mmCIF file of C-alpha atoms in Angstrom:
data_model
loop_
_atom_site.group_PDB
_atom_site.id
_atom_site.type_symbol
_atom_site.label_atom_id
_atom_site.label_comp_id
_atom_site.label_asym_id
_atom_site.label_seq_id
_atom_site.Cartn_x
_atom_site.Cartn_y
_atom_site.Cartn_z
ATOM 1 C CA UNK O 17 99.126 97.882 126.095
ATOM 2 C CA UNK O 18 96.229 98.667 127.548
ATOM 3 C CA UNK O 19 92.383 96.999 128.005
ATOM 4 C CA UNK O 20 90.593 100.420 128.604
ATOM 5 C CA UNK O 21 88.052 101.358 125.917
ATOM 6 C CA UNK O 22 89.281 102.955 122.771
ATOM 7 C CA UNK O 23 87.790 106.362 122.300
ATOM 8 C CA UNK O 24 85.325 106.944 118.745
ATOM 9 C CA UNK O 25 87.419 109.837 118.231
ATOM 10 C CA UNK O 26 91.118 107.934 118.475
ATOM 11 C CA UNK O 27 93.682 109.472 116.998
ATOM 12 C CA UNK O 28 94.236 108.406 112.836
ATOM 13 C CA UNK O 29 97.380 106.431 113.101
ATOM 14 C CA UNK O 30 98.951 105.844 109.576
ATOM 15 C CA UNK O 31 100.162 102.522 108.727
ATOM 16 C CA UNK O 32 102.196 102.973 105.758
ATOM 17 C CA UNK O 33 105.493 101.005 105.593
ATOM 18 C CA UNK O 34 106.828 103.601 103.121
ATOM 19 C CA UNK O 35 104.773 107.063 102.718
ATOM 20 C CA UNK O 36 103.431 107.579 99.125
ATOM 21 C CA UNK O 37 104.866 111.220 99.279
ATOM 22 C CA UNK O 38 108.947 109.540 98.928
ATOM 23 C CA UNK O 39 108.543 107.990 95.896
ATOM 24 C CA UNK O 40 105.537 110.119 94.083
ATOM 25 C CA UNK O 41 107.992 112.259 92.318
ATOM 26 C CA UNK O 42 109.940 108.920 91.101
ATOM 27 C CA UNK O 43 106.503 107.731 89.519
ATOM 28 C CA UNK O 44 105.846 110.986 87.766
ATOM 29 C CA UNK O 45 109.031 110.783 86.244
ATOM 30 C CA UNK O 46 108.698 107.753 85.278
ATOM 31 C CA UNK O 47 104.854 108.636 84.056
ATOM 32 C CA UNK O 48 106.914 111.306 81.734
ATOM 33 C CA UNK O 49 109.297 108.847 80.134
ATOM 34 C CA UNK O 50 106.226 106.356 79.211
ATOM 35 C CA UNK O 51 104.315 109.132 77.622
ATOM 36 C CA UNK O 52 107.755 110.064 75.854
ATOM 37 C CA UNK O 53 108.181 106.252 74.988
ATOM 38 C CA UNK O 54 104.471 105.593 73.665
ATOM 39 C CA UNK O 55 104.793 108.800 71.699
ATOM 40 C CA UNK O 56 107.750 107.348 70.084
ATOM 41 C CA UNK O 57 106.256 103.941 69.536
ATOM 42 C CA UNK O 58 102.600 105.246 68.386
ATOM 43 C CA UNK O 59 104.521 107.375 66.059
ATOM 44 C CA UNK O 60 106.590 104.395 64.559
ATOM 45 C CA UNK O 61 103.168 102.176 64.388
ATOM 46 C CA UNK O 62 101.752 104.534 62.845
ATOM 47 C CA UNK O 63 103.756 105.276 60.236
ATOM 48 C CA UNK O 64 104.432 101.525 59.557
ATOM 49 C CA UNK O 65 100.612 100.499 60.485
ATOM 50 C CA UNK O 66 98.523 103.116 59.878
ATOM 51 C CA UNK O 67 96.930 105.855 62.311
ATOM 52 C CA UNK O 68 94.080 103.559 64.346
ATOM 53 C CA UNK O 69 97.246 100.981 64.967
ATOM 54 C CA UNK O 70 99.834 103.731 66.132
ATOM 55 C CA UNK O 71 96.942 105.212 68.396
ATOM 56 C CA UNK O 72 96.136 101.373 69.854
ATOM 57 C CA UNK O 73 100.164 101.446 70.542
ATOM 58 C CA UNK O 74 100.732 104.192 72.058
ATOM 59 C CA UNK O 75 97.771 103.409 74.397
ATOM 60 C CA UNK O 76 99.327 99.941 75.385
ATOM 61 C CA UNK O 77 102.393 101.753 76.381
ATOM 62 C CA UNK O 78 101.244 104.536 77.902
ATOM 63 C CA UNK O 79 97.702 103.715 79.879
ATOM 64 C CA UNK O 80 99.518 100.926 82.452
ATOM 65 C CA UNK O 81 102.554 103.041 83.621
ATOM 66 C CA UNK O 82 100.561 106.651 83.704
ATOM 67 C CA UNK O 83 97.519 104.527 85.675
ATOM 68 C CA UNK O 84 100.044 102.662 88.316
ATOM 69 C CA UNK O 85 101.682 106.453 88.922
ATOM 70 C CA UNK O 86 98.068 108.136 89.448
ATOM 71 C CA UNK O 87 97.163 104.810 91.409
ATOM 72 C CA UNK O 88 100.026 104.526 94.046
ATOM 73 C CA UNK O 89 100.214 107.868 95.630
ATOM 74 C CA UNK O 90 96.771 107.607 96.672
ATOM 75 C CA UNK O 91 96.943 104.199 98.378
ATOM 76 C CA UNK O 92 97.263 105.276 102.049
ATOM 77 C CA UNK O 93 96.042 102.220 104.730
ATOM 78 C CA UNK O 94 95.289 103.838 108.546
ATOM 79 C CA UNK O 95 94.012 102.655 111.461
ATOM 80 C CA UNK O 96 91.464 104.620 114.034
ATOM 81 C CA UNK O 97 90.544 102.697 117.296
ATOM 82 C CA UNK O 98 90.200 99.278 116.175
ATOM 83 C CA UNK O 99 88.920 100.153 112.560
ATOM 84 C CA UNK O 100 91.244 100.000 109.562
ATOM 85 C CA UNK O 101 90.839 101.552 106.874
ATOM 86 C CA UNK O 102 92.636 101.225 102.950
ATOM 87 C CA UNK O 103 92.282 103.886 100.446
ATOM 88 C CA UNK O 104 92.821 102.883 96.961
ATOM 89 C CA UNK O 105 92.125 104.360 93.384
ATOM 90 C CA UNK O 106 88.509 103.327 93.474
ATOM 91 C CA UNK O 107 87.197 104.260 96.819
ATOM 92 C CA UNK O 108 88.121 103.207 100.305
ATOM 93 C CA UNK O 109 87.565 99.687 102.747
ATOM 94 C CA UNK O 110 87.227 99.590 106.099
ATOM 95 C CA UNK O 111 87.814 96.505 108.452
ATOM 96 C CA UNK O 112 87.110 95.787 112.334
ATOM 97 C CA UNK O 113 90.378 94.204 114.073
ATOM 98 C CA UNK O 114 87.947 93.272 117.015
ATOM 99 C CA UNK O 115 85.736 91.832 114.839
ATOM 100 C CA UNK O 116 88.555 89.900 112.544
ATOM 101 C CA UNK O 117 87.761 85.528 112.214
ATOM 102 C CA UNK O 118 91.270 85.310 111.040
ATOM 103 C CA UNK O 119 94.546 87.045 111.745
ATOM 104 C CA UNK O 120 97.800 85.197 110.210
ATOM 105 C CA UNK O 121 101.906 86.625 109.905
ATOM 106 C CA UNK O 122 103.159 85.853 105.949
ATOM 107 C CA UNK O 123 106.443 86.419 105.053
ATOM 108 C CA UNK O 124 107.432 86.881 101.408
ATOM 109 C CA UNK O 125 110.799 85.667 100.947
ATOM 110 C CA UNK O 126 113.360 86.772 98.346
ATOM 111 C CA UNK O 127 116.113 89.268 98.346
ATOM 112 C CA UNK O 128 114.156 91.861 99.895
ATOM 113 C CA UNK O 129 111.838 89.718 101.926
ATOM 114 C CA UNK O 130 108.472 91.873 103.434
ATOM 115 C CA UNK O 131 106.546 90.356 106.760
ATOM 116 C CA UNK O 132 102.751 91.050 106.842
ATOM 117 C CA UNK O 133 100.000 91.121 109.046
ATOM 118 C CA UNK O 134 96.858 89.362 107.120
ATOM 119 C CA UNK O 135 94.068 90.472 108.907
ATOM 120 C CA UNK O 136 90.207 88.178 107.748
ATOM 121 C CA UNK O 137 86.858 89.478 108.716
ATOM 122 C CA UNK O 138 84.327 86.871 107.128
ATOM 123 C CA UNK O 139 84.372 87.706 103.306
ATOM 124 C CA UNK O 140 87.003 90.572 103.901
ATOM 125 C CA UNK O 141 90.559 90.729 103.936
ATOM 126 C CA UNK O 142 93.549 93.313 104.803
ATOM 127 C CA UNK O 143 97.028 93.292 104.519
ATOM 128 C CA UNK O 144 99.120 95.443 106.816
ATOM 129 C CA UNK O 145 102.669 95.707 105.778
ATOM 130 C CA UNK O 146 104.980 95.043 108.838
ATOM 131 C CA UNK O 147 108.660 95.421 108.093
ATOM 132 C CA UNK O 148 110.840 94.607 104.907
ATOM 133 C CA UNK O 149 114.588 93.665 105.183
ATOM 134 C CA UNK O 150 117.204 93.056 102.522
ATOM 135 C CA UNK O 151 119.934 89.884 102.370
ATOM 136 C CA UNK O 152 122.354 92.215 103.406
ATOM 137 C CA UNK O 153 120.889 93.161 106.679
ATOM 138 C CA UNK O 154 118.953 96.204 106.285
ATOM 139 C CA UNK O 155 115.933 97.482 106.255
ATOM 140 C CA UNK O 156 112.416 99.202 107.263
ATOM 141 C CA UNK O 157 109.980 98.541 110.090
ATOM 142 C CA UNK O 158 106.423 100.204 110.841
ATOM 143 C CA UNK O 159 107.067 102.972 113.024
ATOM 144 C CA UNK O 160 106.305 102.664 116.539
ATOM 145 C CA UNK O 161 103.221 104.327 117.033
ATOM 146 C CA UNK O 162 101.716 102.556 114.383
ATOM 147 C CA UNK O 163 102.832 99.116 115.824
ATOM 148 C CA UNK O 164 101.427 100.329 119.285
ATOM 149 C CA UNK O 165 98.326 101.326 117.988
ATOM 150 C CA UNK O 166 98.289 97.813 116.209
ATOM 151 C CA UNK O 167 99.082 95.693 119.065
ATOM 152 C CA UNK O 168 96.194 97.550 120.776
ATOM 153 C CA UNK O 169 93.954 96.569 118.247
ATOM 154 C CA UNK O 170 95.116 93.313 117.889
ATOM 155 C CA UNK O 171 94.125 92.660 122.017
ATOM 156 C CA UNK O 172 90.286 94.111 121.543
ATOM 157 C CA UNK O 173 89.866 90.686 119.458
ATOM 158 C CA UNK O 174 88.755 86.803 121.146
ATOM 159 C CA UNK O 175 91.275 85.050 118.787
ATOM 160 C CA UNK O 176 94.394 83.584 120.313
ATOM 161 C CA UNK O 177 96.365 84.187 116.981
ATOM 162 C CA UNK O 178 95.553 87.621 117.648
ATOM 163 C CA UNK O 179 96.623 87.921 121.065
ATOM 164 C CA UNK O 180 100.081 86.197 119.927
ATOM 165 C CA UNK O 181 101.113 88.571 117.370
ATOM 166 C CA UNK O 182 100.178 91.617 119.449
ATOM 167 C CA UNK O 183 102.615 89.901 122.119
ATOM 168 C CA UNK O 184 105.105 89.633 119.249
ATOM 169 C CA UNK O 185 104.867 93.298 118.237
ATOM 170 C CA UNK O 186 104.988 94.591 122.032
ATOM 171 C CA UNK O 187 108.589 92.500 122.286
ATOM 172 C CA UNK O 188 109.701 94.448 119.205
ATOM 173 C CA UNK O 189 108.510 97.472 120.395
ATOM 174 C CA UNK O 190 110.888 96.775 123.633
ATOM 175 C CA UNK O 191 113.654 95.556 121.365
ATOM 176 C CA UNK O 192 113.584 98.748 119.282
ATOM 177 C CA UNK O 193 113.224 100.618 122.510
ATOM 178 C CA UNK O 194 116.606 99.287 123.591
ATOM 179 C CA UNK O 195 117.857 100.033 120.617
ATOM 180 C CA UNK O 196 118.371 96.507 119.776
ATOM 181 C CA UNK O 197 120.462 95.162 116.980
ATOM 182 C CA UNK O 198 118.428 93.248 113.902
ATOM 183 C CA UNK O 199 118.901 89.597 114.934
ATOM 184 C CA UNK O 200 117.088 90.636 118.722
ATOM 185 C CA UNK O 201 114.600 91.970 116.877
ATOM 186 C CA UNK O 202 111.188 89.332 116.626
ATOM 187 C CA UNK O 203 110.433 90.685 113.094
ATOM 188 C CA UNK O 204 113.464 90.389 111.527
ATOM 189 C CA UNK O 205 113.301 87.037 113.454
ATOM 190 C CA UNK O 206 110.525 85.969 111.837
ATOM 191 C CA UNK O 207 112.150 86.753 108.236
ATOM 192 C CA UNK O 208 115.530 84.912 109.086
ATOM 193 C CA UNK O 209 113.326 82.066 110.280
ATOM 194 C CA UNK O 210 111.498 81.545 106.505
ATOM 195 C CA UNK O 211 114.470 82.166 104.918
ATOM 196 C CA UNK O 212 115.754 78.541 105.953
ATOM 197 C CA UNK O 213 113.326 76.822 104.725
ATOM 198 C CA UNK O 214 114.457 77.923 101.230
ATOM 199 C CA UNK O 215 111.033 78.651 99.626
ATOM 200 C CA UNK O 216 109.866 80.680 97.102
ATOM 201 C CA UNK O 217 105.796 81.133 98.217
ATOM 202 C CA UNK O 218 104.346 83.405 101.049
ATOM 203 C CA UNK O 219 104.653 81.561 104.321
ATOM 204 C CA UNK O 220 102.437 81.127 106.794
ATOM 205 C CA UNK O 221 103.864 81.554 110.204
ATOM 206 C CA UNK O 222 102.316 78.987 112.587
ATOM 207 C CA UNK O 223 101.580 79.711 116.219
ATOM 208 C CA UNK O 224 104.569 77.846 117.270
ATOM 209 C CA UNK O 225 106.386 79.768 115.583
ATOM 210 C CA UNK O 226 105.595 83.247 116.130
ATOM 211 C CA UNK O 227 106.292 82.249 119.820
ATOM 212 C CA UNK O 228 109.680 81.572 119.291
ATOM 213 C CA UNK O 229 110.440 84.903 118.123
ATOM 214 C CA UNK O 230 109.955 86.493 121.461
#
């Protein structure tokens, strides 16, 4: 890392834990069969029901799975400098990491558990998806630039939360540069670490905590 200013025109680093371009062709697939399906079932309610009901029907069926495929190809989340920015279906959000009042690590446990980076500027709020690892001891990480880039960002801020995470993601930017296995790695650290505790919720990583994992 580095303290020198960060440039207005710094380079758009994408922060996608899985691009939307892998499974977009899954989702329109599965777009086709719901339209198939809520033709089938509009049909059937309307034949039993009467036209208005087999129209409502086929609506219900087909509106929530044709929606989530349109909707989740266009969610992209980037950083520039210290600015982060989501895209969703209704318009884009941009947040300051220098500027953040709260910066926290969650880990959602379960059979394929996810680690987060919850970033809080006053009323706003960003999650930045970190890594996600299965029980069986695989997985996917943010790419390297991107957790770079992060850590940068994380260093421009006055919290000491922040500060501790980006010293978290620089150790598993050396771990990955040594090509270290999973267990040396501090993310998948922090994952094995929630998954004793044997809960169910998000958990909050304390500061303690994420300085064990380095």
């Amino acid at each position: 890392m580095t303290d020198a200013p960060l440039p207005d025109d710094a380079q758009r680093i994408g922060l996608d834990l899985v691009a939307p371009e892998i499974y977009g062709p899954v989702l329109r697939r599965l777009a086709s069969i719901a339209l198939a399906l809520a033709l089938v079932v509009g049909v059937i309610a309307g034949f039993l029901f009467g036209p208005l009901v087999g129209l409502v029907a086929a609506l219900v069926v087909a509106v929530p799975a044709v929606g989530y495929a349109l909707a989740v190809p266009r969610r992209r989340l980037w950083l520039r400098g210290t600015s982060i920015t989501a895209r969703t279906l209704l318009g884009t959000r941009s947040l300051d990491i220098a500027a953040v009042t709260g910066v926290e690590l969650l880990v959602y446990p379960g059979r394929l558990s996810r680690l987060v980076l919850r970033l809080t500027a006053g009323p706003d709020r960003q999650v930045v998806p970190l890594a996600m690892y299965t029980d069986a001891g695989s997985g996917r990480e943010l790419h390297l630039l991107g957790l770079r880039r992060l850590a940068d960002a994380l260093v421009r801020s006055d919290l000491p939360a922040a500060l501790g995470v980006a010293d978290l993601l620089v150790h598993q930017l050396r771990a990955e540069a040594r090509d270290a296995p999973l267990p040396q790695r501090p993310l998948y650290r922090a994952v094995t670490l929630t998954r004793a505790k044997d809960y169910v919720a998000p958990i909050v990583l304390t500061d303690q905590e994420i300085a064990t994992l380095y």
